[in-house]
Short mmCIF file of C-alpha atoms and ligand atoms in Angstrom, two decimals:
data_model
loop_
_atom_site.label_atom_id
_atom_site.label_comp_id
_atom_site.label_asym_id
_atom_site.label_seq_id
_atom_site.Cartn_x
_atom_site.Cartn_y
_atom_site.Cartn_z
CA MET A 15 -57.19 -11.44 -10.87
CA SER A 16 -54.43 -13.91 -11.82
CA THR A 17 -53.20 -13.93 -15.49
CA LEU A 18 -51.74 -17.61 -16.36
CA LEU A 19 -48.78 -16.66 -18.69
CA SER A 20 -46.78 -19.36 -20.10
CA ALA A 21 -42.79 -18.92 -20.64
CA SER A 22 -43.33 -19.85 -24.48
CA ALA A 23 -44.98 -16.74 -25.09
CA PRO A 24 -43.41 -13.23 -24.58
CA THR A 25 -43.50 -13.10 -20.77
CA PRO A 26 -45.13 -9.53 -20.29
CA SER A 27 -45.07 -8.86 -16.67
CA GLY A 28 -45.88 -5.81 -14.49
CA ASN A 29 -43.41 -3.55 -16.27
CA GLY A 30 -43.46 -5.32 -19.80
CA ASN A 31 -40.02 -5.68 -20.01
CA GLY A 32 -39.51 -9.43 -19.15
CA ASP A 33 -39.15 -8.42 -15.55
CA LEU A 34 -40.51 -9.74 -12.08
CA ALA A 35 -43.50 -7.74 -10.45
CA SER A 36 -44.83 -7.52 -6.92
CA GLY A 37 -47.19 -10.27 -5.71
CA GLN A 38 -46.30 -12.59 -9.12
CA VAL A 39 -46.09 -16.42 -8.17
CA LEU A 40 -43.81 -18.48 -10.62
CA LYS A 41 -45.04 -22.05 -11.58
CA ILE A 42 -41.86 -23.85 -12.74
CA ARG A 43 -41.60 -27.49 -14.08
CA GLY A 44 -38.08 -28.91 -13.70
CA GLY A 45 -35.89 -31.26 -15.13
CA ARG A 46 -34.61 -29.56 -18.13
CA PRO A 47 -30.97 -28.22 -18.53
CA LEU A 48 -30.57 -24.43 -18.83
CA THR A 49 -28.99 -23.53 -22.15
CA GLY A 50 -28.21 -20.54 -23.97
CA ARG A 51 -26.84 -16.66 -23.44
CA VAL A 52 -27.58 -14.13 -21.16
CA GLU A 53 -26.07 -10.58 -20.55
CA VAL A 54 -25.06 -9.65 -17.10
CA LYS A 55 -24.94 -5.51 -16.98
CA GLY A 56 -23.27 -3.60 -14.12
CA ALA A 57 -23.16 -4.42 -10.89
CA LYS A 58 -25.88 -3.64 -8.25
CA ASN A 59 -23.29 -3.03 -5.59
CA LEU A 60 -21.47 -0.38 -7.35
CA ALA A 61 -24.07 1.10 -9.48
CA THR A 62 -25.92 1.83 -6.48
CA LYS A 63 -22.98 3.38 -4.79
CA ALA A 64 -21.89 5.43 -7.78
CA MET A 65 -25.75 6.97 -7.86
CA VAL A 66 -24.79 8.24 -4.38
CA ALA A 67 -21.57 9.54 -5.17
CA ALA A 68 -23.08 11.73 -7.55
CA LEU A 69 -24.58 13.58 -4.88
CA LEU A 70 -20.60 15.05 -3.90
CA GLY A 71 -20.40 16.54 -7.50
CA GLU A 72 -20.92 20.24 -8.68
CA THR A 73 -21.79 19.30 -11.87
CA GLU A 74 -23.73 16.35 -13.68
CA SER A 75 -22.86 12.70 -13.62
CA VAL A 76 -23.09 10.15 -16.23
CA LEU A 77 -23.22 6.35 -15.08
CA ARG A 78 -23.10 3.52 -17.61
CA ASP A 79 -24.45 0.09 -18.07
CA VAL A 80 -26.56 0.39 -15.06
CA PRO A 81 -28.84 -2.60 -14.50
CA GLU A 82 -32.80 -2.15 -14.34
CA ILE A 83 -33.46 -3.49 -10.81
CA SER A 84 -35.12 -2.22 -7.94
CA ASP A 85 -32.30 -1.24 -5.58
CA VAL A 86 -31.41 1.27 -8.48
CA ASN A 87 -34.90 2.54 -8.31
CA VAL A 88 -34.96 2.70 -4.88
CA VAL A 89 -31.66 5.09 -4.90
CA ARG A 90 -32.96 7.06 -7.83
CA SER A 91 -35.85 7.84 -5.77
CA LEU A 92 -34.17 8.86 -2.67
CA LEU A 93 -31.84 11.15 -4.95
CA GLU A 94 -34.80 12.50 -6.51
CA VAL A 95 -36.73 13.58 -3.11
CA HIS A 96 -33.43 15.35 -2.36
CA GLY A 97 -33.86 17.42 -5.28
CA VAL A 98 -31.51 15.65 -7.67
CA THR A 99 -32.48 15.18 -11.21
CA VAL A 100 -32.02 11.69 -12.54
CA GLN A 101 -32.35 11.10 -16.29
CA ASP A 102 -32.71 7.57 -17.85
CA ASP A 103 -30.96 8.03 -21.49
CA GLY A 104 -32.10 4.22 -22.13
CA GLU A 105 -29.78 1.60 -22.55
CA GLY A 106 -28.58 1.57 -19.20
CA VAL A 107 -27.14 5.51 -19.12
CA LEU A 108 -28.22 7.62 -16.38
CA ARG A 109 -27.57 11.25 -16.03
CA LEU A 110 -27.62 12.55 -12.34
CA ASP A 111 -27.46 16.30 -12.01
CA PRO A 112 -27.13 17.30 -8.19
CA ARG A 113 -27.36 21.04 -8.43
CA GLY A 114 -30.79 21.30 -7.25
CA ALA A 115 -30.00 19.18 -3.86
CA VAL A 116 -32.40 20.05 -1.18
CA SER A 117 -33.16 18.68 2.15
CA ALA A 118 -35.72 16.36 2.01
CA HIS A 119 -38.80 15.52 4.67
CA PHE A 120 -38.47 12.53 6.72
CA GLU A 121 -41.71 11.01 5.36
CA GLU A 122 -40.51 11.27 1.77
CA ILE A 123 -37.29 9.68 2.64
CA ASP A 124 -38.76 6.94 4.76
CA ALA A 125 -41.37 6.35 1.95
CA HIS A 126 -38.29 5.41 -1.05
CA ALA A 127 -36.13 4.02 1.52
CA GLY A 128 -37.38 0.58 0.15
CA ALA A 129 -36.00 -2.84 1.24
CA SER A 130 -32.64 -1.19 0.83
CA ARG A 131 -29.33 -0.69 2.79
CA ILE A 132 -28.11 1.71 0.41
CA PRO A 133 -29.68 4.83 2.17
CA ILE A 134 -27.02 4.84 4.81
CA LEU A 135 -24.54 5.83 2.40
CA PHE A 136 -26.32 9.29 2.06
CA CYS A 137 -25.04 10.48 5.47
CA GLY A 138 -21.50 11.62 4.41
CA PRO A 139 -22.73 13.40 1.05
CA LEU A 140 -25.83 15.03 2.78
CA LEU A 141 -23.74 16.01 5.49
CA HIS A 142 -21.39 17.85 3.08
CA LEU A 143 -24.13 19.35 1.20
CA LEU A 144 -26.40 20.14 3.85
CA GLY A 145 -24.96 20.09 7.20
CA GLN A 146 -27.55 17.63 8.36
CA ALA A 147 -29.06 14.16 7.28
CA PHE A 148 -31.77 11.80 8.58
CA ILE A 149 -31.61 8.33 7.34
CA PRO A 150 -34.46 5.78 8.16
CA ASP A 151 -34.08 2.25 9.60
CA LEU A 152 -32.50 0.23 6.60
CA GLY A 153 -33.80 -2.67 4.72
CA GLY A 154 -31.79 -5.22 2.96
CA CYS A 155 -31.68 -9.07 3.01
CA ARG A 156 -32.69 -10.80 6.49
CA ILE A 157 -29.20 -12.86 6.36
CA GLY A 158 -27.98 -11.30 9.76
CA ASP A 159 -28.75 -8.58 11.92
CA ARG A 160 -26.73 -6.19 9.54
CA PRO A 161 -25.88 -3.46 12.03
CA ILE A 162 -24.51 -0.26 11.17
CA ASP A 163 -22.33 0.47 14.18
CA PHE A 164 -18.97 0.61 12.24
CA HIS A 165 -20.77 3.27 9.99
CA LEU A 166 -21.89 5.58 12.89
CA ASP A 167 -18.47 5.20 14.74
CA ALA A 168 -16.87 6.31 11.40
CA LEU A 169 -19.11 9.17 10.85
CA ARG A 170 -18.62 10.52 14.49
CA SER A 171 -14.91 10.20 13.88
CA PHE A 172 -15.49 12.81 11.17
CA GLY A 173 -17.05 15.23 13.61
CA ALA A 174 -20.96 14.09 12.81
CA THR A 175 -23.16 14.17 15.61
CA VAL A 176 -25.45 11.06 15.42
CA ASP A 177 -28.80 10.56 17.20
CA LYS A 178 -30.35 7.21 17.10
CA LEU A 179 -34.44 7.89 16.82
CA PRO A 180 -37.07 5.33 16.84
CA SER A 181 -37.68 5.77 13.10
CA GLY A 182 -33.84 6.18 12.04
CA ILE A 183 -30.91 8.16 12.33
CA ARG A 184 -30.53 12.15 12.53
CA LEU A 185 -27.26 13.21 11.73
CA SER A 186 -25.59 16.78 11.74
CA ALA A 187 -22.25 18.79 11.06
CA PRO A 188 -22.95 22.43 11.30
CA GLU A 189 -19.08 23.06 11.23
CA GLY A 190 -18.59 20.56 8.57
CA LEU A 191 -16.42 17.42 8.92
CA HIS A 192 -12.57 16.80 9.12
CA GLY A 193 -10.43 14.15 8.44
CA ALA A 194 -10.41 10.75 10.51
CA ASN A 195 -8.11 8.11 11.70
CA ILE A 196 -10.30 4.51 11.11
CA THR A 197 -9.55 1.42 11.69
CA LEU A 198 -12.40 -1.01 10.88
CA PRO A 199 -13.23 -3.88 13.28
CA TYR A 200 -13.80 -6.05 10.04
CA PRO A 201 -13.21 -5.16 6.23
CA SER A 202 -16.97 -4.23 5.93
CA VAL A 203 -17.83 -3.30 2.43
CA GLY A 204 -20.63 -0.66 3.55
CA ALA A 205 -18.51 1.14 6.12
CA THR A 206 -15.56 1.15 3.82
CA GLU A 207 -17.98 2.94 1.33
CA GLN A 208 -19.17 5.33 4.13
CA VAL A 209 -15.69 6.15 4.59
CA LEU A 210 -14.54 7.09 0.99
CA LEU A 211 -18.17 9.01 0.51
CA THR A 212 -17.27 11.13 3.48
CA GLY A 213 -13.53 11.53 3.62
CA VAL A 214 -13.47 12.77 0.07
CA ARG A 215 -14.64 16.40 1.24
CA ALA A 216 -13.70 16.60 4.59
CA ARG A 217 -11.02 18.83 5.91
CA GLY A 218 -7.81 17.28 5.98
CA THR A 219 -6.53 13.69 5.57
CA THR A 220 -8.50 10.37 6.44
CA GLU A 221 -6.81 6.94 7.13
CA LEU A 222 -8.71 3.96 6.69
CA ARG A 223 -7.29 0.63 8.09
CA ASN A 224 -8.57 -2.91 7.41
CA ALA A 225 -10.66 -1.62 4.64
CA ALA A 226 -12.65 -3.66 2.23
CA ILE A 227 -11.18 -4.02 -1.57
CA GLU A 228 -13.84 -5.83 -3.37
CA PRO A 229 -13.63 -4.73 -7.12
CA GLU A 230 -16.68 -2.67 -6.67
CA ILE A 231 -14.92 -0.69 -3.83
CA LEU A 232 -12.16 -0.19 -6.29
CA HIS A 233 -14.48 1.10 -9.00
CA LEU A 234 -15.72 3.37 -6.50
CA ILE A 235 -12.54 4.61 -5.76
CA ALA A 236 -12.26 5.09 -9.72
CA VAL A 237 -15.49 7.23 -9.42
CA LEU A 238 -14.61 9.68 -7.06
CA GLN A 239 -10.86 9.97 -8.53
CA LYS A 240 -12.66 11.12 -11.59
CA MET A 241 -14.34 13.51 -9.74
CA GLY A 242 -11.44 14.67 -8.40
CA ALA A 243 -10.74 13.38 -5.32
CA ILE A 244 -7.29 12.17 -4.08
CA ILE A 245 -7.44 8.65 -2.60
CA SER A 246 -4.17 6.23 -2.27
CA TYR A 247 -4.80 2.69 -2.16
CA GLU A 248 -2.04 1.03 -0.11
CA PRO A 249 -0.80 -2.44 0.73
CA ASN A 250 -2.47 -4.01 3.51
CA ARG A 251 -6.14 -2.81 3.36
CA VAL A 252 -4.87 0.62 4.01
CA ILE A 253 -6.56 3.75 2.03
CA PHE A 254 -5.32 7.20 2.67
CA ILE A 255 -8.12 10.07 1.40
CA GLU A 256 -6.80 13.59 1.40
CA GLY A 257 -9.91 15.88 1.61
CA VAL A 258 -10.44 18.35 -1.44
CA ASP A 259 -12.69 21.36 -1.68
CA SER A 260 -14.95 20.35 -4.44
CA LEU A 261 -15.37 17.37 -6.87
CA ARG A 262 -17.12 17.57 -10.08
CA GLY A 263 -19.24 14.95 -11.86
CA TYR A 264 -18.01 11.69 -13.61
CA ASP A 265 -18.72 9.56 -16.63
CA HIS A 266 -18.23 6.03 -15.59
CA ARG A 267 -19.39 2.60 -17.06
CA CYS A 268 -20.31 0.20 -14.26
CA ILE A 269 -18.14 -3.11 -13.72
CA PHE A 270 -19.88 -6.10 -14.64
CA ASP A 271 -22.09 -8.05 -11.73
CA ARG A 272 -19.88 -10.81 -10.47
CA ASN A 273 -22.80 -12.03 -8.26
CA GLU A 274 -25.31 -12.42 -11.23
CA ALA A 275 -22.37 -13.96 -13.23
CA ALA A 276 -21.78 -16.71 -10.58
CA SER A 277 -25.44 -17.53 -10.06
CA TRP A 278 -26.07 -18.09 -13.66
CA ALA A 279 -22.79 -20.42 -13.38
CA CYS A 280 -24.23 -22.23 -10.57
CA ALA A 281 -27.44 -22.67 -12.53
CA ALA A 282 -25.54 -24.41 -15.19
CA LEU A 283 -23.90 -26.88 -12.76
CA ALA A 284 -27.03 -27.40 -10.93
CA THR A 285 -28.80 -28.40 -14.20
CA ASP A 286 -26.54 -29.78 -16.26
CA GLY A 287 -26.91 -27.21 -18.62
CA ASP A 288 -24.19 -24.87 -20.50
CA ILE A 289 -24.54 -21.21 -20.08
CA PHE A 290 -22.73 -18.48 -21.69
CA VAL A 291 -22.69 -15.37 -19.29
CA GLY A 292 -22.01 -12.07 -21.74
CA GLY A 293 -19.74 -9.27 -19.94
CA ALA A 294 -18.25 -11.63 -17.26
CA LYS A 295 -14.59 -11.31 -16.77
CA GLN A 296 -12.31 -13.79 -15.52
CA PRO A 297 -9.98 -11.49 -13.26
CA GLU A 298 -12.79 -10.78 -10.88
CA MET A 299 -14.09 -14.21 -10.51
CA LEU A 300 -10.85 -16.04 -10.06
CA THR A 301 -11.69 -17.40 -6.81
CA PHE A 302 -15.19 -18.54 -7.87
CA LEU A 303 -13.86 -20.36 -10.97
CA ASN A 304 -11.32 -22.50 -8.96
CA VAL A 305 -14.27 -23.83 -6.66
CA PHE A 306 -16.34 -24.14 -10.15
CA ARG A 307 -13.82 -26.31 -11.46
CA LYS A 308 -12.92 -28.34 -8.02
CA ALA A 309 -17.12 -28.97 -8.32
CA GLY A 310 -17.00 -30.59 -11.56
CA GLY A 311 -17.68 -27.41 -13.64
CA GLU A 312 -15.84 -26.69 -16.95
CA PHE A 313 -15.50 -23.09 -18.12
CA ASP A 314 -14.25 -21.23 -21.45
CA ILE A 315 -12.68 -17.74 -21.15
CA HIS A 316 -14.01 -15.69 -24.07
CA GLU A 317 -13.49 -11.63 -25.19
CA ASP A 318 -17.10 -11.04 -24.53
CA GLY A 319 -17.70 -13.23 -21.65
CA ILE A 320 -17.50 -16.86 -20.02
CA ARG A 321 -19.31 -20.04 -20.98
CA PHE A 322 -19.85 -22.21 -18.17
CA HIS A 323 -20.96 -25.91 -18.22
CA ARG A 324 -20.60 -29.15 -16.44
CA GLY A 325 -17.64 -31.41 -17.24
CA GLY A 326 -19.10 -34.52 -15.91
CA ALA A 327 -19.95 -35.80 -12.59
CA LEU A 328 -20.26 -33.01 -9.83
CA LYS A 329 -17.75 -33.27 -6.97
CA PRO A 330 -18.14 -32.30 -3.40
CA VAL A 331 -16.05 -29.20 -2.20
CA THR A 332 -15.14 -27.83 1.03
CA VAL A 333 -15.76 -23.89 0.68
CA GLU A 334 -15.23 -21.10 3.18
CA THR A 335 -16.77 -17.63 2.30
CA ASP A 336 -14.50 -14.59 3.09
CA VAL A 337 -13.71 -11.30 1.91
CA HIS A 338 -12.34 -10.40 -1.36
CA PRO A 339 -10.26 -11.96 -2.68
CA GLY A 340 -11.95 -14.87 -0.94
CA PHE A 341 -14.89 -16.57 -2.04
CA MET A 342 -17.86 -14.52 -1.79
CA THR A 343 -20.60 -14.87 0.64
CA ASP A 344 -23.23 -13.68 -2.18
CA TRP A 345 -21.92 -17.19 -4.16
CA GLN A 346 -22.40 -19.68 -1.61
CA GLN A 347 -26.64 -19.84 -2.17
CA PRO A 348 -26.45 -20.60 -5.68
CA LEU A 349 -23.78 -22.95 -5.28
CA ILE A 350 -25.26 -25.20 -2.38
CA VAL A 351 -27.75 -25.81 -4.69
CA ALA A 352 -25.64 -27.14 -7.17
CA LEU A 353 -23.61 -29.44 -4.64
CA THR A 354 -26.95 -31.18 -3.63
CA GLN A 355 -26.08 -33.11 -7.14
CA ALA A 356 -22.21 -33.66 -6.53
CA GLU A 357 -21.33 -37.20 -5.43
CA GLY A 358 -20.28 -37.01 -1.77
CA THR A 359 -20.14 -34.60 1.03
CA SER A 360 -19.50 -31.04 0.41
CA THR A 361 -19.08 -28.11 3.41
CA VAL A 362 -19.78 -24.45 3.29
CA HIS A 363 -18.58 -22.62 5.91
CA GLU A 364 -20.39 -18.96 5.99
CA THR A 365 -17.94 -16.70 7.81
CA VAL A 366 -19.53 -13.30 6.76
CA TYR A 367 -23.09 -13.25 7.94
CA GLU A 368 -24.85 -15.27 10.78
CA ASN A 369 -28.01 -16.13 9.17
CA ARG A 370 -27.16 -17.06 5.40
CA LEU A 371 -28.24 -20.60 5.47
CA GLY A 372 -31.86 -20.58 6.45
CA PHE A 373 -32.81 -20.84 2.67
CA THR A 374 -31.57 -24.53 2.87
CA ARG A 375 -34.45 -25.49 5.08
CA ALA A 376 -36.79 -25.35 1.28
CA LEU A 377 -33.95 -27.29 -0.32
CA ASN A 378 -34.40 -29.79 2.05
CA GLN A 379 -38.21 -29.83 1.52
CA MET A 380 -37.38 -30.34 -2.30
CA GLY A 381 -35.49 -33.45 -1.36
CA ALA A 382 -31.69 -32.27 -0.63
CA ASP A 383 -29.91 -33.46 2.39
CA ILE A 384 -28.32 -30.35 4.10
CA VAL A 385 -27.73 -29.98 7.71
CA VAL A 386 -26.72 -26.64 9.22
CA HIS A 387 -24.46 -26.45 12.21
CA PRO A 388 -25.50 -22.73 13.70
CA GLU A 389 -22.03 -22.40 15.51
CA GLY A 390 -20.17 -23.91 12.79
CA PHE A 391 -17.09 -26.28 13.38
CA ALA A 392 -13.44 -26.20 13.22
CA SER A 393 -11.88 -28.30 10.44
CA PRO A 394 -8.47 -29.30 9.62
CA GLU A 395 -7.81 -27.60 6.00
CA ARG A 396 -9.53 -24.46 7.21
CA ARG A 397 -7.99 -21.36 5.78
CA VAL A 398 -10.02 -18.48 7.38
CA PRO A 399 -9.89 -17.74 10.54
CA ARG A 400 -13.05 -18.65 12.64
CA ARG A 401 -15.56 -15.84 13.64
CA ALA A 402 -17.91 -15.90 16.60
CA LEU A 403 -21.01 -15.54 14.04
CA GLU A 404 -20.06 -18.10 11.60
CA GLN A 405 -22.30 -21.22 10.66
CA ALA A 406 -21.78 -24.32 8.64
CA ALA A 407 -23.85 -26.40 6.06
CA VAL A 408 -23.03 -29.64 5.19
CA ILE A 409 -24.46 -31.14 1.99
CA THR A 410 -24.88 -34.77 1.16
CA GLY A 411 -25.65 -35.62 -2.46
CA PRO A 412 -26.45 -36.73 -5.05
CA THR A 413 -30.28 -36.20 -3.83
CA PRO A 414 -32.85 -36.30 -6.68
CA LEU A 415 -34.90 -32.88 -5.84
CA HIS A 416 -38.62 -32.58 -6.63
CA GLY A 417 -41.07 -29.84 -6.88
CA ALA A 418 -42.30 -27.99 -3.88
CA ASP A 419 -44.38 -24.81 -2.82
CA VAL A 420 -41.56 -22.36 -1.44
CA VAL A 421 -41.48 -18.68 -0.45
CA VAL A 422 -38.35 -16.61 -1.34
CA PRO A 423 -36.49 -15.50 2.01
CA ASP A 424 -33.98 -13.12 0.32
CA LEU A 425 -32.17 -12.01 -2.88
CA ARG A 426 -29.49 -14.54 -3.56
CA GLY A 427 -31.90 -17.42 -1.57
CA GLY A 428 -34.68 -16.59 -4.05
CA TYR A 429 -32.57 -17.06 -6.88
CA SER A 430 -31.12 -20.08 -5.49
CA TYR A 431 -35.05 -21.28 -5.04
CA VAL A 432 -35.68 -20.88 -8.86
CA ILE A 433 -32.63 -22.71 -10.05
CA ALA A 434 -33.48 -25.47 -7.48
CA ALA A 435 -37.40 -25.68 -8.84
CA LEU A 436 -35.54 -25.86 -12.59
CA ALA A 437 -33.07 -28.50 -11.37
CA ALA A 438 -35.95 -30.57 -9.67
CA GLU A 439 -38.34 -33.26 -11.30
CA GLY A 440 -42.02 -32.05 -11.31
CA GLU A 441 -43.75 -28.69 -10.70
CA SER A 442 -42.46 -26.18 -8.22
CA THR A 443 -44.36 -22.95 -6.88
CA VAL A 444 -41.98 -20.17 -5.78
CA ARG A 445 -43.58 -17.02 -4.19
CA ASN A 446 -42.32 -13.75 -3.13
CA VAL A 447 -40.32 -13.84 -6.14
CA GLU A 448 -40.03 -9.82 -6.79
CA ILE A 449 -37.60 -9.92 -4.13
CA ILE A 450 -35.27 -11.36 -6.99
CA ARG A 451 -35.66 -8.39 -8.97
CA ARG A 452 -33.47 -6.25 -6.39
CA GLY A 453 -30.55 -7.68 -7.99
CA TYR A 454 -31.38 -9.61 -11.44
CA GLU A 455 -32.64 -7.47 -14.32
CA LYS A 456 -35.28 -9.07 -16.94
CA PHE A 457 -34.93 -12.19 -14.75
CA LEU A 458 -37.83 -13.70 -16.50
CA ASP A 459 -36.35 -12.92 -20.09
CA LYS A 460 -33.49 -14.61 -19.15
CA LEU A 461 -35.24 -17.72 -17.88
CA THR A 462 -37.04 -18.14 -21.19
CA ALA A 463 -33.92 -17.47 -23.02
CA LEU A 464 -32.31 -20.25 -21.31
CA GLY A 465 -35.15 -22.65 -22.04
CA ALA A 466 -36.88 -22.57 -18.55
CA ASP A 467 -40.44 -24.15 -18.64
CA TYR A 468 -42.51 -21.90 -16.32
CA ASP A 469 -45.69 -19.96 -15.82
CA VAL A 470 -45.90 -16.58 -14.26
CA ILE A 471 -49.31 -16.24 -11.97
CA GLY A 472 -50.42 -12.95 -11.23
C1 EPZ B 502 -22.58 -5.57 1.04
O1 EPZ B 502 -23.44 -5.63 2.25
C2 EPZ B 502 -23.42 -6.16 -0.20
N1 EPZ B 502 -24.79 -5.25 -0.28
C3 EPZ B 502 -24.01 -7.57 0.25
O2 EPZ B 502 -24.62 -7.99 -1.13
C4 EPZ B 502 -22.49 -8.51 0.51
O3 EPZ B 502 -23.06 -9.94 0.59
C5 EPZ B 502 -21.69 -7.75 1.65
O4 EPZ B 502 -21.25 -6.16 1.07
C6 EPZ B 502 -20.23 -8.64 1.74
O5 EPZ B 502 -19.49 -8.77 0.48
C7 EPZ B 502 -24.33 -4.03 -0.92
O6 EPZ B 502 -23.44 -3.72 -1.33
C8 EPZ B 502 -25.55 -3.27 -1.11
P1 EPZ B 502 -20.54 -5.71 5.05
P2 EPZ B 502 -22.67 -4.59 3.55
O7 EPZ B 502 -20.60 -4.23 6.14
O8 EPZ B 502 -21.90 -3.65 2.88
C9 EPZ B 502 -20.70 -6.73 9.67
C10 EPZ B 502 -26.35 -9.03 -2.09
O9 EPZ B 502 -26.70 -10.13 -2.20
N2 EPZ B 502 -21.07 -5.44 10.23
O10 EPZ B 502 -19.32 -6.00 4.69
O11 EPZ B 502 -24.05 -4.78 4.33
C11 EPZ B 502 -22.08 -7.49 8.83
O12 EPZ B 502 -23.14 -7.63 9.93
C12 EPZ B 502 -25.92 -8.40 -0.90
O13 EPZ B 502 -25.91 -8.28 -3.15
C13 EPZ B 502 -21.11 -4.86 11.44
O14 EPZ B 502 -20.83 -5.74 12.27
O15 EPZ B 502 -21.96 -6.06 4.39
C14 EPZ B 502 -21.48 -8.44 8.56
O16 EPZ B 502 -21.52 -9.67 9.43
C15 EPZ B 502 -26.40 -9.37 0.43
N3 EPZ B 502 -21.31 -3.67 11.49
C16 EPZ B 502 -20.16 -8.18 7.88
O17 EPZ B 502 -19.96 -6.95 8.80
C17 EPZ B 502 -21.32 -2.71 10.50
O18 EPZ B 502 -21.75 -1.73 10.68
C18 EPZ B 502 -19.56 -7.80 6.81
O19 EPZ B 502 -20.97 -7.00 6.30
C19 EPZ B 502 -21.41 -3.11 9.34
C20 EPZ B 502 -21.14 -4.43 8.90
#
């Protein structure tokens, strides 16, 4: 039975807190600027990893500012099937007690792994705790092949045996794990986290080269240091880890979610709105703010957040996604929606993932003029070295957008469709919207707070 709920009324949803639920469809009437204030909580890409780190402690951990998103729920379920008790104290505070940790059955793990990539990070902690681990095939956004070769090579370097099974990976390390010398072929966020979560309790020292250094990585290092780990963060992407015999629980407040903050900033650009993002901080967003300003956006930095609005006509930009401190790949999708309204031709080189521009097809259905070059292309002003798998999008604007019927392909693409529908004239239908709940908490409440005109069906 489908229920038509208007945005003017408080928007109940499957879980009653202004959030998206499975099977829901959004009917969006665009053409109105988004104005108002939203609060951004803890970063999805730190909170989930810090929860896994709690497995390594011998006492309870406390994690604060945890967002209410489905990726957190997936990790919570996986911890609980392994005997960790997770208590939600409300207000984003989770207490995680690993003292009852046990092996879990494959079926249980598989049932809870969800569409997430986080399960791969359970390998090291489970090997230290239980001497074995089973990790089902991973989910995660379909923005590329999402291989895990860097992870498996690292785990073998630590002394684990790794067997690829049709349904996932079985690992064992009956004699425990020893320190390793690892150089990553690419500064992979996940593989860096894999080495951190494994090296801290390995016998001896681990040396990691070409590591990722995103702010979320540094906060994971801070979490592990609070637990008793010895990790030195060296120049030139080098990390040394001195393995210790035991770790205790931590008490940590998550860094804010840069990806959500950048998403709402792009929403202000795309709809000619004015959005105050509470919790956003300038240092972690420097590169984004430069591009935002060059595209014609204005921002005001406050103690408690950042105000994003348009300064006038939007201007075309050339952007290359890259590892930190470059322009994050997670920021390009919402930005492209705004660039459809810029006066001129913009270029976005996506150098991190090989299939993260597919979402632009639906934007073209809405009236955008975006041409994707599947092999990318060289351009004189490039800063980031070309990668074999990169692609490029050329966006010519301004093009008025009109409503369409679209299906959400991935997390950031889904957010981008909603923003495009809000910027478009007329009504759009956006399906498969529950994917957005993987990374944006209380999404419907926030849309309502910003004056969006929409109905929830289902
Ligand atoms: C993390 O993914 C984030 N996800 C992604 O955010 C983010 O886009 C990405 O880092 C880059 O910043 C989480 O933290 C849960 P990678 P991750 O390993 O760790 C290749 C979002 O929207 N690679 O840095 O999976 C890979 O194919 C999500 O919040 C290998 O080849 O990213 C890609 O080309 C989307 N082999 C590149 O490295 C490996 O073993 C970067 O991937 C691992 C990665």
